[in-house]
Amino acid sequence: MQKSTVDERAGGLDRAAADALDRARTVVEPALRAAVDRLPGRMRHIAGYHLGWWDEHGAPVTAHRGKAIRPAMVLACASAVGGDPEAAVPAAVAVELAHDFSLLHDDVMDGDVRRRHRPTAWTVFGSSAAILAGDALQTLATDVLVASGHPEASTAVRVLNTAVLSLINGQSADLAFEERSDVELAECQRMAGDKTGALLGCACALGALLGGGRTQQVARLCSFGESLGLSFQHVDDLLGIWGDPSTTGKPVFSDLRTRKKTLPVVAALRSGTAAGQQLAELYHREHPLTGSELAHAAELVAVAGGRVFSQREADRLLEQALRDLRDADPPPRAAEQLTALARMVIRRDR
């Protein structure tokens, strides 16, 4: 295939993804703002800050608000089953609220001080206030689905709650891994599937459900989202070590600095190689790792095969997701948008 043809196809996918994201922001943000406006004053203030709508004093700002990937997936999956995307807007709002609930809590538990290139909510308002704001967002997510009046609202609530429980289980496992030196790769993959794959699978399932999809279509699109979510986690873990801080918003080697047991790290630790053993020795040191030690740790992850493992798994899981998407038999335009969104999600320069 000639390079110009490849470039044109890539450009078409980029445009399809951009169109889907722009539409999601345009359609979903007014409904998201209306939902957040129903929160009590303090919770609304913290939530709006976290969402990038205003500063810590409540003054409007132009801040990075995330890509709206999950809302875009919801709307595109409604189209994929031949439904009206407008009917799935409550699901898009609910999934975004649940996602931001998890981010508020994660930032507190992980001690992260930056999110989307801004100070995290807990560093501005305190950890207790940020946790309560997260609780409020999750409660609001359920209420938005119930209030939608959609015939499948009760089923949608169960799907969302099941995904959130999986997410919480994944986060619990992630925290437990910090205290362990014997984490197996299979359990790390289960943790990542729960923590990341479950909510993206839920987004796709809810879009199909509220779009009127058949049971098999809902299941296939849920699997599409789950595989894509795990692929995303592999890429995100790679960026947590080797990502450009200007893109990720986090310091270089951020995951190594906090000794996180991420997918490439655990693959390296369990590799049975000399590099894996050296990495384990670094990870078990009591003192904070210096800049040179962090750079050496990143090199050891790569030498032990962790970097290549996650790159290959990200690609394999993407192809698995796209097979599930084809099995759902979406119309061409929806298939193009979902394929474009999937490929954008795992771009290594994102």
Short mmCIF file of C-alpha atoms in Angstrom, two decimals:
data_model
loop_
_atom_site.label_atom_id
_atom_site.label_comp_id
_atom_site.label_asym_id
_atom_site.label_seq_id
_atom_site.Cartn_x
_atom_site.Cartn_y
_atom_site.Cartn_z
CA MET A 1 0.00 0.00 0.00
CA GLN A 2 1.34 3.43 -0.90
CA LYS A 3 2.21 5.81 1.90
CA SER A 4 -0.30 8.42 0.70
CA THR A 5 -3.11 5.88 1.01
CA VAL A 6 -2.04 4.97 4.54
CA ASP A 7 -1.86 8.65 5.48
CA GLU A 8 -5.30 9.32 4.00
CA ARG A 9 -6.80 6.39 5.90
CA ALA A 10 -5.15 7.53 9.16
CA GLY A 11 -6.38 11.05 8.53
CA GLY A 12 -9.90 9.73 7.98
CA LEU A 13 -9.79 7.84 11.28
CA ASP A 14 -8.51 10.92 13.08
CA ARG A 15 -11.34 13.01 11.65
CA ALA A 16 -13.92 10.38 12.58
CA ALA A 17 -12.61 10.28 16.17
CA ALA A 18 -12.51 14.08 16.38
CA ASP A 19 -16.08 14.32 15.08
CA ALA A 20 -17.28 11.77 17.66
CA LEU A 21 -15.52 13.56 20.52
CA ASP A 22 -16.75 17.00 19.41
CA ARG A 23 -20.31 15.73 19.20
CA ALA A 24 -20.07 14.15 22.64
CA ARG A 25 -18.81 17.38 24.20
CA THR A 26 -21.50 19.43 22.46
CA VAL A 27 -24.37 17.10 23.36
CA VAL A 28 -23.30 15.79 26.76
CA GLU A 29 -21.69 18.76 28.51
CA PRO A 30 -24.91 20.81 28.90
CA ALA A 31 -26.60 17.77 30.46
CA LEU A 32 -23.54 17.11 32.64
CA ARG A 33 -23.54 20.72 33.87
CA ALA A 34 -27.26 20.55 34.59
CA ALA A 35 -26.72 17.39 36.64
CA VAL A 36 -23.80 18.84 38.63
CA ASP A 37 -25.81 22.01 39.29
CA ARG A 38 -28.19 19.85 41.36
CA LEU A 39 -25.47 19.01 43.88
CA PRO A 40 -25.24 20.82 47.24
CA GLY A 41 -23.13 23.99 47.01
CA ARG A 42 -19.81 22.70 48.40
CA MET A 43 -19.95 19.46 46.42
CA ARG A 44 -20.91 21.35 43.26
CA HIS A 45 -17.96 23.73 43.75
CA ILE A 46 -15.40 20.92 44.09
CA ALA A 47 -16.90 18.90 41.24
CA GLY A 48 -16.84 21.90 38.90
CA TYR A 49 -13.22 22.59 39.78
CA HIS A 50 -12.28 18.97 39.13
CA LEU A 51 -14.15 19.03 35.81
CA GLY A 52 -12.21 22.13 34.74
CA TRP A 53 -15.15 24.53 34.63
CA TRP A 54 -13.87 27.03 37.20
CA ASP A 55 -10.97 27.75 39.53
CA GLU A 56 -10.85 27.15 43.28
CA HIS A 57 -12.75 30.42 43.83
CA GLY A 58 -15.52 29.58 41.37
CA ALA A 59 -14.35 31.91 38.59
CA PRO A 60 -14.82 30.43 35.08
CA VAL A 61 -11.61 29.17 33.48
CA THR A 62 -10.54 27.52 30.26
CA ALA A 63 -8.92 24.35 31.51
CA HIS A 64 -8.27 20.90 30.04
CA ARG A 65 -11.48 18.92 30.55
CA GLY A 66 -10.48 15.51 29.29
CA LYS A 67 -11.23 14.02 25.91
CA ALA A 68 -14.81 12.84 26.61
CA ILE A 69 -13.89 9.36 25.39
CA ARG A 70 -16.47 7.51 27.49
CA PRO A 71 -19.41 9.76 26.54
CA ALA A 72 -18.36 9.48 22.89
CA MET A 73 -18.32 5.69 23.22
CA VAL A 74 -21.81 5.73 24.74
CA LEU A 75 -23.28 7.78 21.91
CA ALA A 76 -21.43 5.87 19.19
CA CYS A 77 -22.60 2.52 20.60
CA ALA A 78 -26.20 3.75 20.56
CA SER A 79 -25.72 4.51 16.86
CA ALA A 80 -24.01 1.14 16.39
CA VAL A 81 -27.25 -0.68 17.24
CA GLY A 82 -29.36 1.60 15.06
CA GLY A 83 -30.61 3.74 17.95
CA ASP A 84 -30.93 7.47 18.56
CA PRO A 85 -27.79 8.79 20.35
CA GLU A 86 -29.92 11.42 22.08
CA ALA A 87 -31.68 8.65 24.01
CA ALA A 88 -28.30 7.59 25.42
CA VAL A 89 -27.26 11.03 26.72
CA PRO A 90 -28.26 10.18 30.33
CA ALA A 91 -26.00 7.12 30.14
CA ALA A 92 -23.14 9.25 28.80
CA VAL A 93 -23.59 11.67 31.71
CA ALA A 94 -23.81 8.85 34.25
CA VAL A 95 -20.64 7.15 33.00
CA GLU A 96 -18.71 10.42 33.03
CA LEU A 97 -19.86 11.12 36.59
CA ALA A 98 -18.80 7.63 37.68
CA HIS A 99 -15.44 8.08 35.98
CA ASP A 100 -14.82 11.38 37.75
CA PHE A 101 -15.90 9.86 41.07
CA SER A 102 -13.12 7.32 40.61
CA LEU A 103 -10.56 9.97 39.65
CA LEU A 104 -11.30 12.09 42.72
CA HIS A 105 -10.82 9.05 44.97
CA ASP A 106 -7.78 7.74 43.07
CA ASP A 107 -5.96 11.05 43.39
CA VAL A 108 -6.38 10.97 47.16
CA MET A 109 -5.35 7.32 47.52
CA ASP A 110 -2.38 7.63 45.16
CA GLY A 111 -1.29 11.02 46.51
CA ASP A 112 -1.28 12.49 42.99
CA VAL A 113 -0.91 16.26 43.06
CA ARG A 114 -1.58 16.98 39.35
CA ARG A 115 -4.57 16.04 37.20
CA ARG A 116 -5.04 17.43 33.67
CA HIS A 117 -2.18 19.86 34.24
CA ARG A 118 -3.83 21.40 37.35
CA PRO A 119 -3.54 20.79 41.10
CA THR A 120 -5.77 17.87 42.07
CA ALA A 121 -8.95 18.65 43.97
CA TRP A 122 -7.75 17.13 47.24
CA THR A 123 -4.65 19.36 47.28
CA VAL A 124 -6.91 22.43 46.96
CA PHE A 125 -9.92 21.50 49.09
CA GLY A 126 -8.55 18.76 51.34
CA SER A 127 -8.74 14.98 51.04
CA SER A 128 -11.98 14.56 53.01
CA ALA A 129 -13.81 17.12 50.88
CA ALA A 130 -12.56 15.52 47.67
CA ILE A 131 -13.70 12.07 48.81
CA LEU A 132 -17.16 13.40 49.66
CA ALA A 133 -17.38 15.15 46.29
CA GLY A 134 -16.54 11.84 44.62
CA ASP A 135 -19.27 10.11 46.63
CA ALA A 136 -21.72 12.80 45.50
CA LEU A 137 -20.83 12.27 41.84
CA GLN A 138 -21.41 8.53 42.05
CA THR A 139 -24.78 9.03 43.75
CA LEU A 140 -25.68 11.57 41.08
CA ALA A 141 -24.73 9.10 38.31
CA THR A 142 -27.37 6.63 39.49
CA ASP A 143 -29.95 9.39 39.90
CA VAL A 144 -29.39 10.62 36.34
CA LEU A 145 -30.20 7.16 34.95
CA VAL A 146 -33.29 6.74 37.11
CA ALA A 147 -34.56 10.22 36.28
CA SER A 148 -34.15 9.60 32.53
CA GLY A 149 -37.42 7.67 32.42
CA HIS A 150 -35.94 5.33 29.82
CA PRO A 151 -37.62 1.89 29.72
CA GLU A 152 -34.23 0.28 30.38
CA ALA A 153 -33.29 2.64 33.23
CA SER A 154 -33.41 0.02 35.97
CA THR A 155 -31.27 -2.37 33.95
CA ALA A 156 -28.87 0.48 33.18
CA VAL A 157 -28.48 1.23 36.90
CA ARG A 158 -27.58 -2.40 37.56
CA VAL A 159 -25.05 -2.40 34.72
CA LEU A 160 -23.46 0.79 36.05
CA ASN A 161 -23.38 -0.39 39.65
CA THR A 162 -21.81 -3.70 38.64
CA ALA A 163 -19.09 -1.84 36.75
CA VAL A 164 -18.44 0.51 39.67
CA LEU A 165 -18.12 -2.43 42.05
CA SER A 166 -15.58 -3.98 39.68
CA LEU A 167 -13.74 -0.66 39.52
CA ILE A 168 -13.63 -0.46 43.32
CA ASN A 169 -12.42 -4.05 43.51
CA GLY A 170 -9.67 -3.24 41.04
CA GLN A 171 -8.61 -0.18 43.00
CA SER A 172 -8.60 -2.23 46.20
CA ALA A 173 -6.34 -4.82 44.58
CA ASP A 174 -4.06 -2.07 43.27
CA LEU A 175 -3.65 -0.69 46.78
CA ALA A 176 -3.03 -4.17 48.20
CA PHE A 177 -0.28 -4.73 45.64
CA GLU A 178 1.68 -1.86 47.19
CA GLU A 179 2.22 -3.97 50.30
CA ARG A 180 3.16 -7.15 48.43
CA SER A 181 6.30 -8.34 46.72
CA ASP A 182 4.75 -11.46 45.16
CA VAL A 183 2.22 -10.01 42.71
CA GLU A 184 1.58 -12.37 39.79
CA LEU A 185 1.07 -11.08 36.27
CA ALA A 186 -2.35 -12.77 35.93
CA GLU A 187 -3.73 -11.04 39.02
CA CYS A 188 -2.28 -7.72 37.86
CA GLN A 189 -4.14 -8.19 34.57
CA ARG A 190 -7.37 -8.96 36.47
CA MET A 191 -6.87 -5.82 38.55
CA ALA A 192 -6.40 -3.69 35.43
CA GLY A 193 -9.45 -5.26 33.79
CA ASP A 194 -11.55 -4.38 36.82
CA LYS A 195 -10.08 -0.93 37.34
CA THR A 196 -10.14 0.27 33.73
CA GLY A 197 -11.87 -2.24 31.48
CA ALA A 198 -15.10 -2.51 33.46
CA LEU A 199 -16.18 1.12 33.13
CA LEU A 200 -15.32 1.39 29.44
CA GLY A 201 -17.22 -1.85 28.84
CA CYS A 202 -20.10 -0.37 30.83
CA ALA A 203 -20.06 2.78 28.67
CA CYS A 204 -20.41 0.71 25.51
CA ALA A 205 -23.05 -1.59 27.01
CA LEU A 206 -25.16 1.34 28.24
CA GLY A 207 -25.02 3.05 24.86
CA ALA A 208 -26.20 -0.14 23.17
CA LEU A 209 -28.83 -0.78 25.85
CA LEU A 210 -30.40 2.69 25.72
CA GLY A 211 -30.07 2.65 21.94
CA GLY A 212 -32.37 -0.39 21.82
CA GLY A 213 -29.76 -2.98 20.91
CA ARG A 214 -30.34 -6.72 20.95
CA THR A 215 -28.95 -8.73 23.86
CA GLN A 216 -26.12 -10.12 21.73
CA GLN A 217 -25.19 -6.65 20.46
CA VAL A 218 -25.06 -5.28 24.01
CA ALA A 219 -22.81 -8.17 25.04
CA ARG A 220 -20.46 -7.82 22.07
CA LEU A 221 -20.11 -4.06 22.53
CA CYS A 222 -19.51 -4.55 26.25
CA SER A 223 -16.67 -6.97 25.39
CA PHE A 224 -15.36 -4.45 22.87
CA GLY A 225 -15.12 -1.82 25.61
CA GLU A 226 -13.60 -4.17 28.18
CA SER A 227 -10.80 -5.29 25.83
CA LEU A 228 -10.20 -1.72 24.75
CA GLY A 229 -10.03 -0.62 28.39
CA LEU A 230 -7.36 -3.19 29.22
CA SER A 231 -5.43 -2.22 26.08
CA PHE A 232 -5.65 1.40 27.23
CA GLN A 233 -4.27 0.43 30.65
CA HIS A 234 -1.20 -1.16 29.08
CA VAL A 235 -0.57 2.04 27.13
CA ASP A 236 -1.26 4.22 30.17
CA ASP A 237 1.20 2.18 32.22
CA LEU A 238 3.84 2.63 29.52
CA LEU A 239 3.23 6.37 29.61
CA GLY A 240 3.51 6.30 33.41
CA ILE A 241 7.14 5.34 32.93
CA TRP A 242 8.21 6.75 29.58
CA GLY A 243 5.55 9.36 28.81
CA ASP A 244 6.33 12.99 28.06
CA PRO A 245 5.32 15.08 31.13
CA SER A 246 4.07 17.85 28.84
CA THR A 247 1.54 15.34 27.46
CA THR A 248 0.75 13.22 30.52
CA GLY A 249 0.72 16.06 33.06
CA LYS A 250 2.76 13.87 35.43
CA PRO A 251 6.50 13.85 36.25
CA VAL A 252 8.81 11.59 34.28
CA PHE A 253 9.02 8.05 35.75
CA SER A 254 6.00 8.90 37.91
CA ASP A 255 4.85 5.28 38.40
CA LEU A 256 8.37 4.11 39.24
CA ARG A 257 8.78 6.94 41.73
CA THR A 258 5.80 5.62 43.71
CA ARG A 259 6.84 1.93 43.17
CA LYS A 260 3.51 1.11 41.50
CA LYS A 261 3.02 -2.49 40.40
CA THR A 262 1.88 -1.64 36.88
CA LEU A 263 1.53 -4.16 34.05
CA PRO A 264 4.99 -3.66 32.44
CA VAL A 265 6.62 -3.53 35.87
CA VAL A 266 5.02 -6.78 37.06
CA ALA A 267 5.86 -8.44 33.72
CA ALA A 268 9.48 -7.45 34.31
CA LEU A 269 9.48 -8.49 37.97
CA ARG A 270 8.08 -11.95 37.07
CA SER A 271 10.32 -12.42 34.02
CA GLY A 272 12.89 -14.60 35.75
CA THR A 273 15.66 -12.47 34.29
CA ALA A 274 18.67 -10.83 35.92
CA ALA A 275 17.21 -7.44 35.02
CA GLY A 276 13.95 -8.40 36.73
CA GLN A 277 15.83 -9.35 39.89
CA GLN A 278 17.73 -6.05 39.88
CA LEU A 279 14.43 -4.21 39.46
CA ALA A 280 13.00 -6.08 42.46
CA GLU A 281 15.97 -5.00 44.56
CA LEU A 282 15.40 -1.35 43.58
CA TYR A 283 11.67 -1.60 44.30
CA HIS A 284 12.31 -2.99 47.77
CA ARG A 285 14.67 -0.23 48.88
CA GLU A 286 13.37 1.84 51.76
CA HIS A 287 14.69 5.22 50.65
CA PRO A 288 13.13 7.23 47.78
CA LEU A 289 14.75 6.45 44.45
CA THR A 290 17.07 9.12 43.05
CA GLY A 291 16.81 10.44 39.51
CA SER A 292 19.56 8.12 38.29
CA GLU A 293 17.97 5.14 40.07
CA LEU A 294 14.62 5.90 38.44
CA ALA A 295 16.23 6.03 35.01
CA HIS A 296 17.98 2.73 35.76
CA ALA A 297 14.69 1.17 36.91
CA ALA A 298 13.04 2.20 33.63
CA GLU A 299 15.92 0.63 31.71
CA LEU A 300 15.57 -2.58 33.73
CA VAL A 301 11.82 -2.79 32.97
CA ALA A 302 12.67 -2.58 29.27
CA VAL A 303 15.58 -5.04 29.40
CA ALA A 304 13.46 -7.55 31.36
CA GLY A 305 10.82 -7.43 28.62
CA GLY A 306 8.13 -5.42 30.40
CA ARG A 307 7.98 -2.67 27.81
CA VAL A 308 7.66 -5.01 24.83
CA PHE A 309 5.11 -7.13 26.71
CA SER A 310 2.75 -4.20 27.27
CA GLN A 311 3.21 -2.90 23.74
CA ARG A 312 2.28 -6.30 22.30
CA GLU A 313 -0.61 -6.81 24.70
CA ALA A 314 -2.01 -3.37 23.85
CA ASP A 315 -1.99 -4.29 20.16
CA ARG A 316 -3.44 -7.78 20.74
CA LEU A 317 -6.26 -6.47 22.91
CA LEU A 318 -7.09 -3.77 20.38
CA GLU A 319 -7.48 -6.39 17.66
CA GLN A 320 -9.65 -8.47 20.00
CA ALA A 321 -11.81 -5.41 20.68
CA LEU A 322 -12.21 -4.72 16.97
CA ARG A 323 -13.30 -8.33 16.37
CA ASP A 324 -16.02 -7.88 18.99
CA LEU A 325 -17.05 -4.65 17.31
CA ARG A 326 -17.41 -6.41 13.94
CA ASP A 327 -19.47 -9.17 15.57
CA ALA A 328 -21.93 -6.52 16.81
CA ASP A 329 -22.63 -5.72 13.13
CA PRO A 330 -22.78 -1.91 13.39
CA PRO A 331 -23.67 0.26 10.39
CA PRO A 332 -20.62 1.64 8.51
CA ARG A 333 -20.59 5.14 10.02
CA ALA A 334 -20.82 3.90 13.62
CA ALA A 335 -18.20 1.22 12.92
CA GLU A 336 -15.85 3.87 11.55
CA GLN A 337 -16.33 6.12 14.57
CA LEU A 338 -15.83 3.34 17.12
CA THR A 339 -12.77 2.03 15.28
CA ALA A 340 -11.33 5.54 15.17
CA LEU A 341 -12.01 6.11 18.87
CA ALA A 342 -10.45 2.75 19.75
CA ARG A 343 -7.27 3.50 17.82
CA MET A 344 -7.08 6.97 19.31
CA VAL A 345 -7.43 5.60 22.86
CA ILE A 346 -4.27 3.53 22.56
CA ARG A 347 -2.10 5.96 20.64
CA ARG A 348 1.24 5.97 22.39
CA ASP A 349 1.78 9.70 21.87
CA ARG A 350 -1.56 10.74 23.36
#
